[in-house]
mmCIF file of C-alpha atoms and ligand atoms in Angstrom:
data_model
loop_
_atom_site.group_PDB
_atom_site.id
_atom_site.type_symbol
_atom_site.label_atom_id
_atom_site.label_comp_id
_atom_site.label_asym_id
_atom_site.label_seq_id
_atom_site.Cartn_x
_atom_site.Cartn_y
_atom_site.Cartn_z
ATOM 1 C CA UNK A 155 -80.948 202.578 -67.384
ATOM 2 C CA UNK A 156 -84.478 202.619 -68.614
ATOM 3 C CA UNK A 157 -83.747 199.537 -69.643
ATOM 4 C CA UNK A 158 -83.271 198.410 -65.891
ATOM 5 C CA UNK A 159 -85.484 200.514 -64.517
ATOM 6 C CA UNK A 160 -88.367 198.552 -66.639
ATOM 7 C CA UNK A 161 -86.543 195.194 -65.589
ATOM 8 C CA UNK A 162 -86.892 196.020 -61.755
ATOM 9 C CA UNK A 163 -90.701 197.201 -62.601
ATOM 10 C CA UNK A 164 -91.061 193.731 -64.136
ATOM 11 C CA UNK A 165 -89.687 192.244 -61.463
ATOM 12 C CA UNK A 166 -91.578 193.975 -58.701
ATOM 13 C CA UNK A 167 -94.716 193.063 -60.492
ATOM 14 C CA UNK A 168 -94.183 189.988 -61.246
ATOM 15 C CA UNK A 169 -93.619 189.656 -56.883
ATOM 16 C CA UNK A 170 -97.196 191.138 -56.275
ATOM 17 C CA UNK A 171 -98.499 189.069 -58.706
ATOM 18 C CA UNK A 172 -96.643 185.849 -56.654
ATOM 19 C CA UNK A 173 -97.515 187.095 -52.844
ATOM 20 C CA UNK A 174 -101.199 187.994 -54.480
ATOM 21 C CA UNK A 175 -101.749 184.431 -56.137
ATOM 22 C CA UNK A 176 -100.509 182.356 -52.811
ATOM 23 C CA UNK A 177 -102.257 184.498 -50.533
ATOM 24 C CA UNK A 178 -105.642 184.249 -52.909
ATOM 25 C CA UNK A 179 -104.748 180.385 -53.380
ATOM 26 C CA UNK A 180 -104.223 180.025 -49.426
ATOM 27 C CA UNK A 181 -107.856 181.277 -48.775
ATOM 28 C CA UNK A 182 -108.859 178.763 -51.504
ATOM 29 C CA UNK A 183 -107.799 176.105 -49.588
ATOM 30 C CA UNK A 184 -108.845 177.248 -46.161
ATOM 31 C CA UNK A 185 -112.722 178.172 -46.942
ATOM 32 C CA UNK A 186 -114.480 175.500 -47.533
ATOM 33 C CA UNK A 187 -116.017 175.247 -51.541
ATOM 34 C CA UNK A 188 -119.781 176.934 -51.161
ATOM 35 C CA UNK A 189 -118.135 180.229 -49.464
ATOM 36 C CA UNK A 190 -115.056 180.591 -51.778
ATOM 37 C CA UNK A 191 -117.737 180.321 -54.514
ATOM 38 C CA UNK A 192 -120.291 183.151 -52.835
ATOM 39 C CA UNK A 193 -116.646 185.405 -52.332
ATOM 40 C CA UNK A 194 -116.346 184.730 -56.018
ATOM 41 C CA UNK A 195 -119.784 186.053 -57.043
ATOM 42 C CA UNK A 196 -120.117 188.621 -54.413
ATOM 43 C CA UNK A 197 -116.034 189.891 -55.829
ATOM 44 C CA UNK A 198 -115.757 189.232 -59.551
ATOM 45 C CA UNK A 199 -113.218 191.349 -59.193
ATOM 46 C CA UNK A 200 -111.479 188.707 -57.322
ATOM 47 C CA UNK A 201 -111.578 186.299 -59.944
ATOM 48 C CA UNK A 202 -110.727 188.076 -62.056
ATOM 49 C CA UNK A 203 -107.271 188.929 -60.874
ATOM 50 C CA UNK A 204 -107.180 185.838 -59.508
ATOM 51 C CA UNK A 205 -106.976 184.151 -63.159
ATOM 52 C CA UNK A 206 -104.522 187.450 -64.425
ATOM 53 C CA UNK A 207 -102.302 186.782 -61.333
ATOM 54 C CA UNK A 208 -101.831 183.249 -62.534
ATOM 55 C CA UNK A 209 -101.732 183.153 -66.123
ATOM 56 C CA UNK A 210 -98.782 186.388 -65.643
ATOM 57 C CA UNK A 211 -97.195 183.813 -63.000
ATOM 58 C CA UNK A 212 -97.623 180.913 -65.522
ATOM 59 C CA UNK A 213 -94.772 183.007 -68.096
ATOM 60 C CA UNK A 214 -91.948 182.159 -65.928
ATOM 61 C CA UNK A 215 -92.395 178.647 -66.041
ATOM 62 C CA UNK A 216 -90.577 176.720 -68.556
ATOM 63 C CA UNK A 217 -93.813 174.317 -69.324
ATOM 64 C CA UNK A 218 -97.289 175.042 -69.006
ATOM 65 C CA UNK A 219 -99.289 172.042 -67.720
ATOM 66 C CA UNK A 220 -102.227 173.426 -69.684
ATOM 67 C CA UNK A 221 -100.415 173.445 -72.796
ATOM 68 C CA UNK A 222 -99.044 169.860 -72.645
ATOM 69 C CA UNK A 223 -102.536 169.013 -71.978
ATOM 70 C CA UNK A 224 -103.580 170.403 -75.100
ATOM 71 C CA UNK A 225 -100.797 168.796 -76.961
ATOM 72 C CA UNK A 226 -101.814 165.724 -75.732
ATOM 73 C CA UNK A 227 -105.324 165.972 -76.714
ATOM 74 C CA UNK A 228 -105.189 167.295 -79.857
ATOM 75 C CA UNK A 229 -103.515 163.904 -81.212
ATOM 76 C CA UNK A 230 -107.036 162.044 -80.027
ATOM 77 C CA UNK A 231 -110.176 161.442 -82.173
ATOM 78 C CA UNK A 232 -111.616 165.096 -82.180
ATOM 79 C CA UNK A 233 -115.341 162.860 -81.644
ATOM 80 C CA UNK A 234 -114.446 162.370 -77.118
ATOM 81 C CA UNK A 235 -116.218 164.157 -75.681
ATOM 82 C CA UNK A 236 -114.600 166.173 -72.280
ATOM 83 C CA UNK A 237 -114.974 167.824 -69.362
ATOM 84 C CA UNK A 238 -112.588 170.965 -67.662
ATOM 85 C CA UNK A 239 -113.406 170.592 -64.371
ATOM 86 C CA UNK A 240 -112.090 173.694 -62.872
ATOM 87 C CA UNK A 241 -111.567 175.202 -66.552
ATOM 88 C CA UNK A 242 -110.731 178.928 -65.410
ATOM 89 C CA UNK A 243 -110.505 180.610 -68.515
ATOM 90 C CA UNK A 244 -111.707 177.719 -70.234
ATOM 91 C CA UNK A 245 -108.369 177.409 -72.371
ATOM 92 C CA UNK A 246 -109.215 173.790 -73.590
ATOM 93 C CA UNK A 247 -112.621 174.933 -74.742
ATOM 94 C CA UNK A 248 -111.055 177.403 -77.177
ATOM 95 C CA UNK A 249 -108.361 175.176 -77.826
ATOM 96 C CA UNK A 250 -109.738 172.017 -79.289
ATOM 97 C CA UNK A 251 -112.218 171.004 -82.530
ATOM 98 C CA UNK A 252 -113.966 168.428 -79.530
ATOM 99 C CA UNK A 253 -117.016 169.332 -77.914
ATOM 100 C CA UNK A 254 -115.590 170.261 -73.943
ATOM 101 C CA UNK A 255 -117.908 171.166 -71.214
ATOM 102 C CA UNK A 256 -116.387 173.308 -69.208
ATOM 103 C CA UNK A 257 -116.998 173.926 -65.954
ATOM 104 C CA UNK A 258 -116.167 176.470 -62.917
ATOM 105 C CA UNK A 259 -117.059 178.140 -59.591
ATOM 106 C CA UNK A 260 -118.264 181.269 -61.916
ATOM 107 C CA UNK A 261 -118.510 181.806 -65.401
ATOM 108 C CA UNK A 262 -117.027 185.198 -67.123
ATOM 109 C CA UNK A 263 -117.674 183.185 -69.778
ATOM 110 C CA UNK A 264 -120.963 182.154 -72.245
ATOM 111 C CA UNK A 265 -119.057 178.517 -72.713
ATOM 112 C CA UNK A 266 -118.497 178.045 -69.127
ATOM 113 C CA UNK A 267 -120.809 176.517 -66.265
ATOM 114 C CA UNK A 268 -120.802 177.743 -62.841
ATOM 115 C CA UNK A 269 -121.359 174.964 -60.583
ATOM 116 C CA UNK A 270 -119.252 173.171 -57.808
ATOM 117 C CA UNK A 271 -117.130 170.598 -59.652
ATOM 118 C CA UNK A 272 -118.422 167.474 -57.107
ATOM 119 C CA UNK A 273 -121.296 168.256 -58.839
ATOM 120 C CA UNK A 274 -122.512 169.157 -62.403
ATOM 121 C CA UNK A 275 -125.073 169.277 -64.693
ATOM 122 C CA UNK A 276 -124.100 165.983 -67.013
ATOM 123 C CA UNK A 277 -126.221 163.053 -67.000
ATOM 124 C CA UNK A 278 -123.949 159.559 -65.798
ATOM 125 C CA UNK A 279 -121.387 158.148 -68.118
ATOM 126 C CA UNK A 280 -122.156 161.153 -70.847
ATOM 127 C CA UNK A 281 -118.441 161.827 -71.447
ATOM 128 C CA UNK A 282 -115.083 160.095 -72.999
ATOM 129 C CA UNK A 283 -112.301 161.958 -70.900
ATOM 130 C CA UNK A 284 -112.498 164.124 -67.893
ATOM 131 C CA UNK A 285 -109.967 166.494 -67.189
ATOM 132 C CA UNK A 286 -108.416 168.294 -63.838
ATOM 133 C CA UNK A 287 -105.773 170.800 -65.022
ATOM 134 C CA UNK A 288 -104.306 172.413 -61.829
ATOM 135 C CA UNK A 289 -107.520 172.672 -59.971
ATOM 136 C CA UNK A 290 -108.287 170.285 -57.099
ATOM 137 C CA UNK A 291 -108.033 171.833 -54.592
ATOM 138 C CA UNK A 292 -108.674 171.440 -50.612
ATOM 139 C CA UNK A 293 -107.908 168.388 -49.468
ATOM 140 C CA UNK A 294 -110.403 165.906 -49.718
ATOM 141 C CA UNK A 295 -110.441 165.255 -53.297
ATOM 142 C CA UNK A 296 -112.325 162.240 -53.085
ATOM 143 C CA UNK A 297 -115.632 163.952 -54.338
ATOM 144 C CA UNK A 298 -114.171 165.557 -57.472
ATOM 145 C CA UNK A 299 -112.889 162.250 -58.355
ATOM 146 C CA UNK A 300 -116.268 160.254 -57.498
ATOM 147 C CA UNK A 301 -118.457 162.771 -59.990
ATOM 148 C CA UNK A 302 -115.552 162.306 -62.387
ATOM 149 C CA UNK A 303 -116.341 158.317 -62.340
ATOM 150 C CA UNK A 304 -120.344 158.832 -62.436
ATOM 151 C CA UNK A 305 -119.906 161.518 -65.687
ATOM 152 C CA UNK A 306 -117.129 159.273 -67.416
ATOM 153 C CA UNK A 307 -118.139 156.133 -69.655
ATOM 154 C CA UNK A 308 -116.879 153.095 -68.423
ATOM 155 C CA UNK A 309 -113.217 152.724 -70.345
ATOM 156 C CA UNK A 310 -113.152 156.650 -70.390
ATOM 157 C CA UNK A 311 -110.250 158.339 -69.435
ATOM 158 C CA UNK A 312 -109.379 160.843 -66.572
ATOM 159 C CA UNK A 313 -106.366 162.929 -66.983
ATOM 160 C CA UNK A 314 -105.084 164.740 -63.781
ATOM 161 C CA UNK A 315 -101.990 166.920 -63.765
ATOM 162 C CA UNK A 316 -101.452 168.757 -59.958
ATOM 163 C CA UNK A 317 -98.253 169.928 -58.213
ATOM 164 C CA UNK A 318 -95.675 167.374 -57.410
ATOM 165 C CA UNK A 319 -95.448 169.020 -53.713
ATOM 166 C CA UNK A 320 -99.154 167.884 -53.397
ATOM 167 C CA UNK A 321 -98.523 163.744 -53.052
ATOM 168 C CA UNK A 322 -98.149 162.295 -49.931
ATOM 169 C CA UNK A 323 -97.120 159.078 -51.115
ATOM 170 C CA UNK A 324 -97.692 158.356 -54.925
ATOM 171 C CA UNK A 325 -98.603 154.525 -54.443
ATOM 172 C CA UNK A 326 -101.220 155.306 -51.934
ATOM 173 C CA UNK A 327 -102.326 157.661 -53.720
ATOM 174 C CA UNK A 328 -102.347 155.116 -57.126
ATOM 175 C CA UNK A 329 -104.278 152.479 -55.398
ATOM 176 C CA UNK A 330 -106.756 154.531 -53.864
ATOM 177 C CA UNK A 331 -107.126 155.457 -57.264
ATOM 178 C CA UNK A 332 -108.168 151.895 -58.038
ATOM 179 C CA UNK A 333 -110.709 151.722 -55.174
ATOM 180 C CA UNK A 334 -112.353 154.656 -56.952
ATOM 181 C CA UNK A 335 -112.351 152.749 -59.866
ATOM 182 C CA UNK A 336 -109.245 154.059 -62.202
ATOM 183 C CA UNK A 337 -106.441 152.107 -63.662
ATOM 184 C CA UNK A 338 -103.758 153.894 -64.248
ATOM 185 C CA UNK A 339 -102.508 153.837 -67.781
ATOM 186 C CA UNK A 340 -99.855 156.302 -68.084
ATOM 187 C CA UNK A 341 -97.963 158.937 -65.708
ATOM 188 C CA UNK A 342 -95.475 161.648 -66.591
ATOM 189 C CA UNK A 343 -93.300 163.116 -63.599
ATOM 190 C CA UNK A 344 -90.712 164.536 -66.504
ATOM 191 C CA UNK A 345 -91.187 168.001 -64.575
ATOM 192 C CA UNK A 346 -89.827 168.566 -61.529
ATOM 193 C CA UNK A 347 -93.286 171.312 -60.962
ATOM 194 C CA UNK A 348 -96.248 169.406 -61.713
ATOM 195 C CA UNK A 349 -96.811 165.915 -62.514
ATOM 196 C CA UNK A 350 -99.505 164.376 -64.867
ATOM 197 C CA UNK A 351 -101.549 161.306 -64.536
ATOM 198 C CA UNK A 352 -103.674 159.147 -66.961
ATOM 199 C CA UNK A 353 -106.193 156.881 -65.532
ATOM 200 C CA UNK A 354 -109.083 154.247 -67.334
ATOM 201 C CA UNK A 355 -112.324 153.612 -66.066
ATOM 202 C CA UNK A 356 -112.640 150.386 -64.630
ATOM 203 C CA UNK A 357 -115.628 150.111 -62.536
ATOM 204 C CA UNK A 358 -117.961 151.999 -59.975
ATOM 205 C CA UNK A 359 -116.404 153.903 -56.587
ATOM 206 C CA UNK A 360 -116.172 151.673 -53.994
ATOM 207 C CA UNK A 361 -117.980 153.420 -50.973
ATOM 208 C CA UNK A 362 -116.167 155.108 -48.163
ATOM 209 C CA UNK A 363 -113.085 155.360 -49.901
ATOM 210 C CA UNK A 364 -111.099 159.249 -49.122
ATOM 211 C CA UNK A 365 -109.031 160.563 -51.175
ATOM 212 C CA UNK A 366 -106.700 162.856 -49.782
ATOM 213 C CA UNK A 367 -103.554 165.525 -51.562
ATOM 214 C CA UNK A 368 -101.619 167.634 -49.156
ATOM 215 C CA UNK A 369 -102.933 171.642 -48.949
ATOM 216 C CA UNK A 370 -101.495 173.518 -52.222
ATOM 217 C CA UNK A 371 -98.816 175.346 -51.483
ATOM 218 C CA UNK A 372 -97.047 177.803 -54.480
ATOM 219 C CA UNK A 373 -93.219 177.763 -53.607
ATOM 220 C CA UNK A 374 -91.709 181.444 -54.539
ATOM 221 C CA UNK A 375 -89.726 181.603 -57.568
HETATM 222 N N1 SAH B 21 -107.836 174.578 -65.731
HETATM 223 C C1 SAH B 21 -107.144 176.089 -66.046
HETATM 224 C C2 SAH B 21 -106.962 176.821 -64.167
HETATM 225 C C3 SAH B 21 -106.126 176.536 -63.281
HETATM 226 S S1 SAH B 21 -106.915 177.065 -61.985
HETATM 227 C C4 SAH B 21 -105.803 176.129 -65.881
HETATM 228 O O1 SAH B 21 -105.319 175.279 -65.885
HETATM 229 O O2 SAH B 21 -105.702 177.115 -66.512
HETATM 230 C C5 SAH B 21 -108.048 176.292 -60.989
HETATM 231 C C6 SAH B 21 -109.172 176.871 -61.216
HETATM 232 O O3 SAH B 21 -109.695 175.655 -60.303
HETATM 233 C C7 SAH B 21 -110.046 178.159 -60.865
HETATM 234 O O4 SAH B 21 -110.603 178.220 -62.020
HETATM 235 C C8 SAH B 21 -110.668 177.604 -59.690
HETATM 236 O O5 SAH B 21 -111.936 178.705 -59.637
HETATM 237 C C9 SAH B 21 -111.687 176.158 -60.118
HETATM 238 N N2 SAH B 21 -112.081 175.645 -59.249
HETATM 239 C C10 SAH B 21 -111.701 174.719 -57.704
HETATM 240 N N3 SAH B 21 -112.125 174.069 -56.818
HETATM 241 C C11 SAH B 21 -113.483 174.324 -57.843
HETATM 242 C C12 SAH B 21 -114.740 173.581 -57.555
HETATM 243 N N4 SAH B 21 -114.619 172.686 -56.529
HETATM 244 N N5 SAH B 21 -115.429 173.815 -58.612
HETATM 245 C C13 SAH B 21 -115.046 174.353 -59.966
HETATM 246 N N6 SAH B 21 -114.386 174.748 -59.845
HETATM 247 C C14 SAH B 21 -112.865 174.947 -58.853
#
């Protein structure tokens, strides 16, 4: 009896967390990024709640993109310098021996630099690996990819992990990435929820290139 009521309680909590997360995400996709930043700065508990519900939702996922990324990055040289764009709780920095620059809209951790990832405080060509893990919010993602291009060394690696339902047309996405200076070198579509892409920086972005993703849609499970 007690076990049944505990299960019910857990199920209810997970539904509430899911609803909260969807609501906040919808808000984050609709509002301009500077308003979201301001909102998080004025209401710091919102950011903490957002990440708590994100973390709790992830416990239901058979595989977490960030864990997969960490495993893959552990196989590379520890001397590679990494930029984690939209780092959340900076799990990458905590799990790798590499120097990791962690960026997010607000910082609750001394190691996280608060900024918009379309303009990070790093000089050009300073980074070996740039990571966006479920952080490409909004629909026009060109400013983030252009910034990744700026901070990456030539032949540097860009890794994107995103929900698969955000891609309109994969072939178009990859050709626009090429116009933004990135050649696809690896794609992993084995997970039916999120896809991971690896690109090599091959040059500068062509002007006036726009890259769009569908709005973030977190499906009820
Ligand atoms: N990469 C982390 C967190 C993903 S949650 C992980 O996989 O665990 C998405 C994060 O991206 C949020 O913390 C959000 O604040 C951040 N984010 C979204 N748009 C951003 C922007 N323009 N600049 C900086 N951070 C951004």
